[in-house]
Amino acid sequence: MVHRANISQATLVRLPGYLRYLTDRAKEGYEHISSTVIAKDMHLNPVQVRKDLAVASRVAGKPKAGFSLTELIRDIEDFLGFHHVANAVLMGAGQLGSALMGYEGFTNYGLNIVAAFDKNPAVQGKKVNGKPVLPVEELSRVVKENHVSIGIITVGKEHAQEVAETLIAAGIRGIWNFAPQHLLLPAEIAIKHEDMAASLAILSKKLFDLDN
Amino acid sequence: MVHRANISQATLVRLPGYLRYLTDRAKEGYEHISSTVIAKDMHLNPVQVRKDLAVASRVAGKPKAGFSLTELIRDIEDFLGFHHVANAVLMGAGQLGSALMGYEGFTNYGLNIVAAFDKNPAVQGKKVNGKPVLPVEELSRVVKENHVSIGIITVGKEHAQEVAETLIAAGIRGIWNFAPQHLLLPAEIAIKHEDMAASLAILSKKLFDLDN
DNA sequence: TAGATTGTTAATCGATTAACAATC
DNA sequence: TAGATTGTTAATCGATTAACAATC
C-alpha cells in the first residue's frame, strides 16, 4: 500500500518499472548505478529518473558513483508497500482467476489472496494454486475475519456489475476488475480496471509510431 | 491498430473506457447521450469527454440531445482498430497463457492469437481454448506465414528476456509482456509491459486517497 | 421561446526537460 | 585535479479546466 500522498500518478506508474530494472542490475552484481545509465536502459530522461527516485527514497546519490542499488530497492519496495501485506478476495475461479491465484508477482507485491469464490459447486471446497475456493455465501464472513480490503473480479463480463455490488455489500472498498465490462459504482469505492484494450491500444500506437 | 498519429496517450487510454460505457448504454436502449452524463458516470470532466470524443470521431453532437450512441461506438471502434485484425503469437501455454487464449475481450479488440508456443512436449500439438500449441522451432515459420506483428510473453520471469529475443529474431516488432520481469530491448521494438505491480499501486493509492 | 448542450478559445495547472552550481 | 554525476531552480511543454458564444 502507498503511504505518502504527494505523488503524481505518472511517477507512481514508473516506480515498479525502476524496481524491476534495479533488481536485475543488483542480481548481476552491481552495487551502484547512475540515473544516466537507468535513463538510457529504460528510455527515459535522466532528470526525470532522479526526480522519480527522490519521491520514493531519501537516499542521496553520490556524484560520479550514482545510487546504492540495495538502498534504492529497499526504499522503493517500502514506498510501494511491498513489505506490508494487503488481503484480497478473488471472484470467479475460472481460467483467468486460477492463473492470478498462482501469479508469481503478487506475493512480492504484498498482495495476499485469502480465498476465491465461485458459484460452481464442483470447485467449492477445493484448492486452486493453494487458495481455497468457497461459495459466495461465505464472502462476508471471510472479508470481515481477514480485514480484506480488495476484491478482484475475474468473472464473465455479464456478471461483473452484480459481483461488484456483492463485494461492496460485503464491505470491500477497492475493486480490481479484469472483466472487459464497465462498472457503475459509487464514488467512495476505489476502482482499477485492468484494461487489456487500453494496453493493446498503447502497444499498437507504439508500433504505428515506429513506422512513421 | 491505431491509425491516426496526433493523439495523446492520456486520451488513448481513456477511449476503451468510453467504448465499454457507451456499449452498455446502447444495450440499455438509449440512442443519444450527452457529454455531461458520460462525465458524471465515469467521474470525468465534461469538456475532457467532448475533446476525447472529437479525437476519435467527427460526428457532431447535437445541442440538447448529445451524441448518437451507435455512431460514436462505430467511430471509436474504428479509431482503435477493432475492425482491423492483428495477428499475435503467445509464448508460454501455462495457466496465464491459457487464460489469455480464451480471453473473451481479444476478439472484440481485433487481436487474433494465431498460435501458442511451449517447450513442454506434453502440450505440443494439442489445442488450448481453440489455439494450437506448437514447439518453438516452428515460431519463425508461423510468424512469417501469418504476418504476425505482436508477441505475447506469458512464460516465467526467468525466461522472459530469452523469449523476447527469440521473438525478435523471428521477426516480431511488438512485445506484450505479462512476466514480472524487466526486458532490455533495442529501441526499434515496441514494448508494453502489463504491469500488475503498477495497477496494484494505483488501486492502493486510490484507496489511500479515499481515506485522507 | 428558454435552456441544455455543443465546440472552441483562453487560462490554468502540472509534468517534463533544460540549465547549472555543487561535489565526490 | 578533471570530469562525471547529483540535486535544484527555471523554462518549456502539454494536458486539463474554465469561460462563453453558437445552436438545436
Short mmCIF file of C-alpha atoms (C1' of nucleotides) in Angstrom, two decimals:
data_model
loop_
_atom_site.label_atom_id
_atom_site.label_comp_id
_atom_site.label_asym_id
_atom_site.label_seq_id
_atom_site.Cartn_x
_atom_site.Cartn_y
_atom_site.Cartn_z
CA MET A 1 0.00 0.00 0.00
CA VAL A 2 1.16 3.50 -0.82
CA HIS A 3 1.70 5.65 2.23
CA ARG A 4 2.65 9.10 1.02
CA ALA A 5 0.14 11.41 -0.61
CA ASN A 6 2.06 13.89 -2.77
CA ILE A 7 2.90 11.72 -5.71
CA SER A 8 1.79 12.02 -9.30
CA GLN A 9 0.21 9.05 -11.00
CA ALA A 10 2.87 9.26 -13.72
CA THR A 11 5.64 8.74 -11.19
CA LEU A 12 3.70 6.05 -9.34
CA VAL A 13 3.29 4.03 -12.51
CA ARG A 14 7.01 4.23 -13.30
CA LEU A 15 8.22 3.13 -9.86
CA PRO A 16 7.54 -0.60 -10.28
CA GLY A 17 9.46 -0.41 -13.55
CA TYR A 18 12.50 1.03 -11.79
CA LEU A 19 12.19 -1.67 -9.18
CA ARG A 20 12.30 -4.50 -11.71
CA TYR A 21 15.20 -2.90 -13.55
CA LEU A 22 17.22 -2.20 -10.39
CA THR A 23 16.62 -5.70 -9.05
CA ASP A 24 18.02 -7.07 -12.29
CA ARG A 25 21.17 -4.97 -12.03
CA ALA A 26 21.65 -5.95 -8.38
CA LYS A 27 21.41 -9.62 -9.40
CA GLU A 28 24.16 -9.02 -11.93
CA GLY A 29 26.39 -7.98 -9.05
CA TYR A 30 26.37 -4.19 -9.38
CA GLU A 31 26.35 -2.12 -6.18
CA HIS A 32 25.80 1.37 -7.58
CA ILE A 33 24.02 2.81 -10.59
CA SER A 34 23.68 6.31 -12.04
CA SER A 35 20.50 7.98 -13.24
CA THR A 36 22.08 8.39 -16.67
CA VAL A 37 22.51 4.63 -17.07
CA ILE A 38 19.00 3.91 -15.78
CA ALA A 39 17.60 6.52 -18.18
CA LYS A 40 19.41 5.05 -21.16
CA ASP A 41 18.32 1.46 -20.47
CA MET A 42 14.71 2.39 -19.71
CA HIS A 43 14.40 5.01 -22.46
CA LEU A 44 13.69 7.86 -20.03
CA ASN A 45 15.11 11.30 -19.26
CA PRO A 46 17.84 11.26 -16.56
CA VAL A 47 16.39 14.24 -14.69
CA GLN A 48 13.04 12.50 -14.59
CA VAL A 49 14.72 9.41 -13.18
CA ARG A 50 16.35 11.42 -10.37
CA LYS A 51 13.08 13.19 -9.53
CA ASP A 52 11.13 9.94 -9.51
CA LEU A 53 13.67 8.24 -7.26
CA ALA A 54 13.68 11.24 -4.90
CA VAL A 55 9.93 10.78 -4.38
CA ALA A 56 10.36 7.21 -3.14
CA SER A 57 13.73 7.47 -1.41
CA ARG A 58 15.69 9.99 0.65
CA VAL A 59 18.95 8.22 -0.10
CA ALA A 60 21.33 10.69 -1.76
CA GLY A 61 23.13 9.73 -4.93
CA LYS A 62 26.87 10.23 -4.95
CA PRO A 63 28.36 12.34 -7.74
CA LYS A 64 30.45 10.15 -10.02
CA ALA A 65 29.16 6.89 -8.43
CA GLY A 66 25.37 7.17 -8.55
CA PHE A 67 22.92 5.50 -6.18
CA SER A 68 23.31 2.49 -3.91
CA LEU A 69 21.26 -0.28 -5.51
CA THR A 70 20.29 -2.09 -2.32
CA GLU A 71 19.20 1.10 -0.56
CA LEU A 72 17.20 2.23 -3.58
CA ILE A 73 15.46 -1.13 -3.96
CA ARG A 74 14.62 -1.25 -0.27
CA ASP A 75 13.15 2.28 -0.29
CA ILE A 76 11.04 1.79 -3.42
CA GLU A 77 9.68 -1.50 -2.08
CA ASP A 78 8.86 0.26 1.17
CA PHE A 79 7.21 3.14 -0.64
CA LEU A 80 5.07 0.82 -2.77
CA GLY A 81 4.12 -1.12 0.34
CA PHE A 82 5.57 -4.43 -0.81
CA HIS A 83 6.53 -5.25 2.77
CA HIS A 84 3.06 -4.52 4.14
CA VAL A 85 0.65 -7.30 3.14
CA ALA A 86 -2.85 -6.40 1.96
CA ASN A 87 -5.54 -9.08 1.83
CA ALA A 88 -7.76 -9.66 -1.19
CA VAL A 89 -10.52 -12.00 -2.32
CA LEU A 90 -10.97 -13.19 -5.88
CA MET A 91 -14.37 -13.61 -7.52
CA GLY A 92 -14.55 -16.27 -10.23
CA ALA A 93 -12.16 -19.24 -10.11
CA GLY A 94 -12.15 -19.76 -13.88
CA GLN A 95 -9.05 -19.82 -16.06
CA LEU A 96 -8.02 -16.21 -15.52
CA GLY A 97 -8.88 -16.34 -11.82
CA SER A 98 -6.89 -19.55 -11.34
CA ALA A 99 -3.93 -18.05 -13.17
CA LEU A 100 -3.99 -14.99 -10.91
CA MET A 101 -4.14 -17.20 -7.80
CA GLY A 102 -0.81 -18.64 -8.94
CA TYR A 103 0.71 -15.40 -10.27
CA GLU A 104 4.28 -15.28 -9.04
CA GLY A 105 4.34 -11.48 -8.76
CA PHE A 106 1.65 -10.94 -6.15
CA THR A 107 3.49 -12.27 -3.12
CA ASN A 108 6.37 -9.92 -3.93
CA TYR A 109 3.95 -7.00 -4.31
CA GLY A 110 2.45 -7.51 -0.87
CA LEU A 111 -0.88 -8.79 -2.15
CA ASN A 112 -2.28 -11.86 -0.43
CA ILE A 113 -5.28 -13.59 -1.99
CA VAL A 114 -7.09 -15.05 1.01
CA ALA A 115 -9.69 -17.06 -0.89
CA ALA A 116 -11.55 -17.31 -4.17
CA PHE A 117 -15.33 -17.51 -4.59
CA ASP A 118 -17.18 -19.35 -7.30
CA LYS A 119 -20.77 -20.38 -7.87
CA ASN A 120 -19.73 -23.72 -9.38
CA PRO A 121 -20.23 -26.41 -6.67
CA ALA A 122 -17.68 -28.65 -8.42
CA VAL A 123 -14.78 -26.40 -7.35
CA GLN A 124 -16.17 -25.26 -3.99
CA GLY A 125 -14.18 -26.67 -1.09
CA LYS A 126 -11.21 -27.42 -3.32
CA LYS A 127 -7.93 -25.57 -3.51
CA VAL A 128 -6.59 -23.91 -6.65
CA ASN A 129 -2.93 -22.97 -6.62
CA GLY A 130 -3.04 -23.24 -2.86
CA LYS A 131 -6.04 -20.92 -2.42
CA PRO A 132 -9.39 -22.25 -1.11
CA VAL A 133 -12.43 -21.82 -3.36
CA LEU A 134 -15.62 -21.09 -1.42
CA PRO A 135 -19.31 -20.43 -2.10
CA VAL A 136 -20.35 -16.76 -2.23
CA GLU A 137 -22.40 -17.19 0.96
CA GLU A 138 -19.14 -17.15 2.91
CA LEU A 139 -17.85 -13.92 1.36
CA SER A 140 -18.99 -11.51 4.10
CA ARG A 141 -17.55 -13.68 6.86
CA VAL A 142 -14.17 -14.10 5.11
CA VAL A 143 -13.94 -10.36 4.35
CA LYS A 144 -14.62 -9.42 7.95
CA GLU A 145 -12.45 -12.08 9.58
CA ASN A 146 -9.43 -11.26 7.41
CA HIS A 147 -9.80 -7.49 7.09
CA VAL A 148 -9.96 -7.86 3.31
CA SER A 149 -9.88 -4.51 1.53
CA ILE A 150 -9.55 -5.53 -2.12
CA GLY A 151 -11.83 -7.60 -4.35
CA ILE A 152 -10.55 -8.98 -7.66
CA ILE A 153 -13.16 -9.62 -10.35
CA THR A 154 -12.44 -12.41 -12.84
CA VAL A 155 -15.98 -13.49 -13.69
CA GLY A 156 -17.50 -13.22 -17.17
CA LYS A 157 -18.40 -9.66 -18.16
CA GLU A 158 -22.14 -10.31 -17.90
CA HIS A 159 -21.78 -10.92 -14.15
CA ALA A 160 -19.18 -8.27 -13.33
CA GLN A 161 -21.54 -5.49 -12.20
CA GLU A 162 -23.53 -7.83 -9.98
CA VAL A 163 -20.37 -9.29 -8.42
CA ALA A 164 -19.02 -5.78 -7.79
CA GLU A 165 -22.17 -4.93 -5.88
CA THR A 166 -21.87 -8.15 -3.87
CA LEU A 167 -18.30 -7.22 -2.96
CA ILE A 168 -19.31 -3.74 -1.84
CA ALA A 169 -22.16 -5.16 0.23
CA ALA A 170 -19.62 -7.45 1.92
CA GLY A 171 -17.52 -4.46 2.94
CA ILE A 172 -14.90 -4.30 0.17
CA ARG A 173 -13.64 -0.77 -0.61
CA GLY A 174 -11.33 -1.36 -3.55
CA ILE A 175 -12.08 -3.30 -6.73
CA TRP A 176 -9.63 -4.64 -9.30
CA ASN A 177 -11.66 -5.51 -12.37
CA PHE A 178 -10.32 -7.93 -15.01
CA ALA A 179 -13.66 -8.33 -16.80
CA PRO A 180 -13.99 -6.31 -20.03
CA GLN A 181 -17.03 -4.54 -18.62
CA HIS A 182 -17.73 -1.01 -17.41
CA LEU A 183 -18.75 -0.88 -13.74
CA LEU A 184 -21.11 1.80 -12.47
CA LEU A 185 -20.06 2.32 -8.86
CA PRO A 186 -20.39 4.90 -6.09
CA ALA A 187 -17.56 7.42 -5.82
CA GLU A 188 -16.41 6.16 -2.41
CA ILE A 189 -15.27 2.85 -3.91
CA ALA A 190 -11.75 2.72 -5.39
CA ILE A 191 -11.76 1.04 -8.78
CA LYS A 192 -8.94 -0.06 -11.07
CA HIS A 193 -9.87 -1.53 -14.40
CA GLU A 194 -7.21 -3.89 -15.76
CA ASP A 195 -7.69 -2.66 -19.27
CA MET A 196 -6.42 -5.10 -21.90
CA ALA A 197 -7.97 -2.99 -24.66
CA ALA A 198 -6.09 0.09 -23.49
CA SER A 199 -2.82 -1.84 -23.22
CA LEU A 200 -3.30 -3.18 -26.70
CA ALA A 201 -4.08 0.31 -27.99
CA ILE A 202 -0.87 1.64 -26.45
CA LEU A 203 1.18 -1.16 -27.97
CA SER A 204 -0.47 -0.59 -31.35
CA LYS A 205 0.28 3.13 -31.19
CA LYS A 206 3.94 2.41 -30.36
CA LEU A 207 4.13 0.07 -33.34
CA PHE A 208 2.48 2.72 -35.51
CA ASP A 209 4.82 5.47 -34.27
CA LEU A 210 7.89 3.33 -35.04
CA ASP A 211 6.71 3.10 -38.64
CA ASN A 212 6.06 6.83 -39.03
CA MET B 1 -4.43 -0.86 -34.62
CA VAL B 2 -4.36 2.90 -34.21
CA HIS B 3 -4.26 4.80 -37.46
CA ARG B 4 -4.01 8.50 -36.60
CA ALA B 5 -0.87 9.96 -35.12
CA ASN B 6 -1.83 13.12 -33.21
CA ILE B 7 -3.28 11.62 -30.08
CA SER B 8 -2.07 11.87 -26.52
CA GLN B 9 -1.52 8.73 -24.52
CA ALA B 10 -3.93 10.04 -21.87
CA THR B 11 -6.76 10.22 -24.40
CA LEU B 12 -5.83 6.88 -25.96
CA VAL B 13 -6.05 5.14 -22.59
CA ARG B 14 -9.48 6.62 -21.90
CA LEU B 15 -11.04 5.67 -25.25
CA PRO B 16 -11.59 1.96 -24.48
CA GLY B 17 -13.30 3.07 -21.26
CA TYR B 18 -15.74 5.26 -23.20
CA LEU B 19 -16.35 2.37 -25.54
CA ARG B 20 -17.34 -0.03 -22.77
CA TYR B 21 -19.53 2.59 -21.14
CA LEU B 22 -21.26 3.62 -24.38
CA THR B 23 -21.85 0.00 -25.40
CA ASP B 24 -23.56 -0.53 -22.06
CA ARG B 25 -25.86 2.44 -22.55
CA ALA B 26 -26.68 1.33 -26.10
CA LYS B 27 -27.62 -2.12 -24.77
CA GLU B 28 -30.00 -0.43 -22.35
CA GLY B 29 -31.81 1.03 -25.35
CA TYR B 30 -30.56 4.63 -25.36
CA GLU B 31 -29.93 6.27 -28.73
CA HIS B 32 -28.25 9.50 -27.66
CA ILE B 33 -26.06 10.57 -24.76
CA SER B 34 -24.58 13.88 -23.63
CA SER B 35 -21.01 14.53 -22.54
CA THR B 36 -22.32 15.74 -19.19
CA VAL B 37 -23.94 12.37 -18.44
CA ILE B 38 -20.87 10.44 -19.61
CA ALA B 39 -18.68 12.66 -17.43
CA LYS B 40 -20.82 12.14 -14.35
CA ASP B 41 -20.97 8.34 -14.70
CA MET B 42 -17.27 7.99 -15.48
CA HIS B 43 -16.08 10.59 -12.97
CA LEU B 44 -14.52 12.81 -15.64
CA ASN B 45 -14.75 16.45 -16.74
CA PRO B 46 -17.39 17.05 -19.47
CA VAL B 47 -15.07 19.20 -21.59
CA GLN B 48 -12.47 16.47 -21.47
CA VAL B 49 -15.07 13.98 -22.63
CA ARG B 50 -16.00 16.16 -25.62
CA LYS B 51 -12.35 16.68 -26.57
CA ASP B 52 -11.58 12.98 -26.26
CA LEU B 53 -14.56 12.01 -28.39
CA ALA B 54 -13.63 14.62 -31.01
CA VAL B 55 -10.25 12.91 -31.43
CA ALA B 56 -11.82 9.58 -32.35
CA SER B 57 -14.95 10.77 -34.15
CA ARG B 58 -16.01 13.56 -36.47
CA VAL B 59 -19.67 13.05 -35.63
CA ALA B 60 -21.09 16.29 -34.25
CA GLY B 61 -23.06 16.26 -31.03
CA LYS B 62 -26.43 17.97 -31.11
CA PRO B 63 -27.13 20.70 -28.58
CA LYS B 64 -29.77 19.49 -26.13
CA ALA B 65 -29.62 15.86 -27.37
CA GLY B 66 -25.95 14.92 -27.22
CA PHE B 67 -24.21 12.32 -29.38
CA SER B 68 -25.57 9.41 -31.36
CA LEU B 69 -24.51 6.29 -29.49
CA THR B 70 -24.23 3.96 -32.48
CA GLU B 71 -22.20 6.47 -34.49
CA LEU B 72 -19.89 7.17 -31.58
CA ILE B 73 -19.34 3.47 -30.87
CA ARG B 74 -18.64 2.75 -34.52
CA ASP B 75 -16.11 5.59 -34.78
CA ILE B 76 -14.22 4.73 -31.58
CA GLU B 77 -14.02 1.07 -32.59
CA ASP B 78 -12.72 2.16 -35.99
CA PHE B 79 -10.21 4.51 -34.42
CA LEU B 80 -8.90 1.83 -32.05
CA GLY B 81 -8.68 -0.59 -34.94
CA PHE B 82 -11.10 -3.14 -33.53
CA HIS B 83 -12.32 -3.93 -37.03
CA HIS B 84 -8.85 -4.48 -38.40
CA VAL B 85 -7.47 -7.80 -37.13
CA ALA B 86 -3.84 -8.00 -35.98
CA ASN B 87 -2.17 -11.39 -35.56
CA ALA B 88 -0.23 -12.38 -32.47
CA VAL B 89 1.65 -15.38 -31.09
CA LEU B 90 1.73 -16.32 -27.43
CA MET B 91 4.83 -17.67 -25.71
CA GLY B 92 4.18 -20.00 -22.77
CA ALA B 93 0.96 -22.02 -22.64
CA GLY B 94 0.82 -22.17 -18.85
CA GLN B 95 -2.09 -21.03 -16.72
CA LEU B 96 -1.89 -17.35 -17.60
CA GLY B 97 -1.17 -18.08 -21.27
CA SER B 98 -4.10 -20.48 -21.48
CA ALA B 99 -6.40 -17.95 -19.84
CA LEU B 100 -5.38 -15.29 -22.36
CA MET B 101 -6.00 -17.68 -25.24
CA GLY B 102 -9.59 -17.85 -24.04
CA TYR B 103 -9.97 -14.19 -23.05
CA GLU B 104 -13.32 -13.03 -24.34
CA GLY B 105 -12.15 -9.49 -24.94
CA PHE B 106 -9.45 -10.08 -27.55
CA THR B 107 -11.67 -10.99 -30.48
CA ASN B 108 -13.62 -7.77 -29.93
CA TYR B 109 -10.39 -5.77 -29.77
CA GLY B 110 -9.18 -7.04 -33.13
CA LEU B 111 -6.42 -9.23 -31.69
CA ASN B 112 -6.13 -12.74 -33.11
CA ILE B 113 -3.83 -15.19 -31.37
CA VAL B 114 -2.64 -17.43 -34.19
CA ALA B 115 -0.82 -19.99 -32.07
CA ALA B 116 0.92 -20.55 -28.75
CA PHE B 117 4.43 -21.92 -28.26
CA ASP B 118 5.61 -24.01 -25.36
CA LYS B 119 8.70 -26.10 -24.67
CA ASN B 120 6.65 -28.77 -22.88
CA PRO B 121 6.21 -31.70 -25.33
CA ALA B 122 3.10 -32.83 -23.43
CA VAL B 123 1.07 -29.87 -24.74
CA GLN B 124 2.70 -29.55 -28.16
CA GLY B 125 0.32 -30.48 -30.95
CA LYS B 126 -2.70 -30.04 -28.71
CA LYS B 127 -5.20 -27.19 -28.73
CA VAL B 128 -5.88 -24.92 -25.76
CA ASN B 129 -9.04 -22.83 -25.93
CA GLY B 130 -9.08 -23.45 -29.65
CA LYS B 131 -5.49 -22.32 -30.27
CA PRO B 132 -2.77 -24.75 -31.40
CA VAL B 133 0.27 -25.15 -29.14
CA LEU B 134 3.49 -25.67 -31.10
CA PRO B 135 7.21 -26.19 -30.42
CA VAL B 136 9.37 -23.06 -30.61
CA GLU B 137 11.13 -24.43 -33.71
CA GLU B 138 8.04 -23.50 -35.71
CA LEU B 139 7.89 -19.91 -34.48
CA SER B 140 9.71 -18.25 -37.39
CA ARG B 141 7.61 -20.08 -39.96
CA VAL B 142 4.31 -19.21 -38.25
CA VAL B 143 5.31 -15.55 -37.83
CA LYS B 144 6.22 -15.23 -41.49
CA GLU B 145 3.27 -17.16 -42.91
CA ASN B 146 0.70 -15.21 -40.87
CA HIS B 147 2.29 -11.75 -40.90
CA VAL B 148 2.38 -11.81 -37.09
CA SER B 149 3.41 -8.46 -35.61
CA ILE B 150 2.83 -8.99 -31.88
CA GLY B 151 4.35 -11.47 -29.44
CA ILE B 152 2.72 -12.06 -26.04
CA ILE B 153 5.03 -13.27 -23.27
CA THR B 154 3.50 -15.44 -20.54
CA VAL B 155 6.49 -17.54 -19.54
CA GLY B 156 8.09 -17.47 -16.09
CA LYS B 157 10.11 -14.32 -15.42
CA GLU B 158 13.44 -16.16 -15.56
CA HIS B 159 12.82 -16.96 -19.25
CA ALA B 160 11.20 -13.71 -20.33
CA GLN B 161 14.31 -11.96 -21.67
CA GLU B 162 15.42 -15.00 -23.66
CA VAL B 163 11.93 -15.48 -25.11
CA ALA B 164 11.78 -11.80 -26.08
CA GLU B 165 15.00 -12.19 -28.02
CA THR B 166 13.65 -15.30 -29.72
CA LEU B 167 10.54 -13.36 -30.76
CA ILE B 168 12.62 -10.52 -32.18
CA ALA B 169 14.82 -12.96 -34.08
CA ALA B 170 11.66 -14.44 -35.58
CA GLY B 171 10.61 -11.03 -36.90
CA ILE B 172 8.24 -9.77 -34.19
CA ARG B 173 8.22 -5.98 -33.78
CA GLY B 174 5.89 -5.51 -30.80
CA ILE B 175 6.02 -7.31 -27.46
CA TRP B 176 3.30 -7.53 -24.82
CA ASN B 177 4.98 -8.74 -21.65
CA PHE B 178 2.97 -10.34 -18.83
CA ALA B 179 6.03 -11.65 -16.97
CA PRO B 180 7.06 -9.55 -13.92
CA GLN B 181 10.48 -9.01 -15.43
CA HIS B 182 12.26 -6.03 -16.96
CA LEU B 183 13.21 -6.56 -20.60
CA LEU B 184 16.28 -4.94 -22.07
CA LEU B 185 15.42 -4.42 -25.74
CA PRO B 186 16.52 -2.35 -28.73
CA ALA B 187 14.66 0.92 -29.25
CA GLU B 188 13.12 -0.19 -32.54
CA ILE B 189 10.98 -2.79 -30.78
CA ALA B 190 7.63 -1.64 -29.35
CA ILE B 191 7.15 -2.94 -25.82
CA LYS B 192 4.15 -2.83 -23.48
CA HIS B 193 4.63 -4.22 -20.02
CA GLU B 194 1.35 -5.44 -18.48
CA ASP B 195 2.28 -4.15 -15.09
CA MET B 196 0.30 -5.79 -12.27
CA ALA B 197 2.50 -4.07 -9.68
CA ALA B 198 1.71 -0.66 -11.16
CA SER B 199 -2.01 -1.42 -11.30
CA LEU B 200 -1.95 -2.54 -7.70
CA ALA B 201 -0.06 0.61 -6.72
CA ILE B 202 -2.69 2.78 -8.44
CA LEU B 203 -5.52 0.95 -6.70
CA SER B 204 -3.71 1.25 -3.36
CA LYS B 205 -3.22 4.97 -3.87
CA LYS B 206 -6.91 5.42 -4.69
CA LEU B 207 -7.82 3.55 -1.50
CA PHE B 208 -5.36 5.69 0.44
CA ASP B 209 -6.70 8.93 -1.08
CA LEU B 210 -10.27 8.00 -0.17
CA ASP B 211 -9.16 7.72 3.46
CA ASN B 212 -7.31 11.04 3.50
"C1'" DT C 1 -39.02 30.67 -26.72
"C1'" DA C 2 -35.91 29.03 -22.87
"C1'" DG C 3 -32.48 26.17 -21.61
"C1'" DA C 4 -29.43 22.37 -22.09
"C1'" DT C 5 -25.63 21.18 -24.67
"C1'" DT C 6 -22.06 21.70 -28.01
"C1'" DG C 7 -17.38 23.20 -29.84
"C1'" DT C 8 -13.66 26.40 -29.31
"C1'" DT C 9 -10.67 29.80 -27.40
"C1'" DA C 10 -8.21 31.31 -23.34
"C1'" DA C 11 -6.45 30.37 -18.68
"C1'" DT C 12 -4.67 27.23 -15.51
"C1'" DC C 13 -2.42 23.51 -13.87
"C1'" DG C 14 1.02 20.01 -13.66
"C1'" DA C 15 4.63 17.28 -15.62
"C1'" DT C 16 8.83 17.12 -18.31
"C1'" DT C 17 13.08 18.95 -19.72
"C1'" DA C 18 16.97 22.29 -19.78
"C1'" DA C 19 20.47 24.76 -17.38
"C1'" DC C 20 23.88 24.88 -13.94
"C1'" DA C 21 26.27 25.26 -9.50
"C1'" DA C 22 27.82 21.88 -6.02
"C1'" DT C 23 30.52 17.75 -5.13
"C1'" DC C 24 32.76 13.40 -4.86
"C1'" DT D 1 42.84 17.70 -10.35
"C1'" DA D 2 39.30 16.82 -14.07
"C1'" DG D 3 35.12 15.10 -15.12
"C1'" DA D 4 31.01 12.57 -14.34
"C1'" DT D 5 27.07 12.91 -11.71
"C1'" DT D 6 23.93 14.86 -8.46
"C1'" DG D 7 20.01 17.98 -6.81
"C1'" DT D 8 17.53 22.16 -7.70
"C1'" DT D 9 15.79 26.16 -9.96
"C1'" DA D 10 13.87 27.99 -14.15
"C1'" DA D 11 11.84 27.28 -18.73
"C1'" DT D 12 9.11 24.61 -21.63
"C1'" DC D 13 5.70 21.71 -22.95
"C1'" DG D 14 1.31 19.54 -22.90
"C1'" DA D 15 -2.94 18.32 -20.76
"C1'" DT D 16 -6.92 19.79 -18.13
"C1'" DT D 17 -10.33 23.03 -16.94
"C1'" DA D 18 -12.91 27.43 -17.26
"C1'" DA D 19 -15.45 30.69 -19.94
"C1'" DC D 20 -18.67 31.58 -23.41
"C1'" DA D 21 -20.88 32.33 -27.92
"C1'" DA D 22 -23.49 29.36 -31.12
"C1'" DT D 23 -27.38 26.26 -31.71
"C1'" DC D 24 -30.93 22.85 -31.64
#
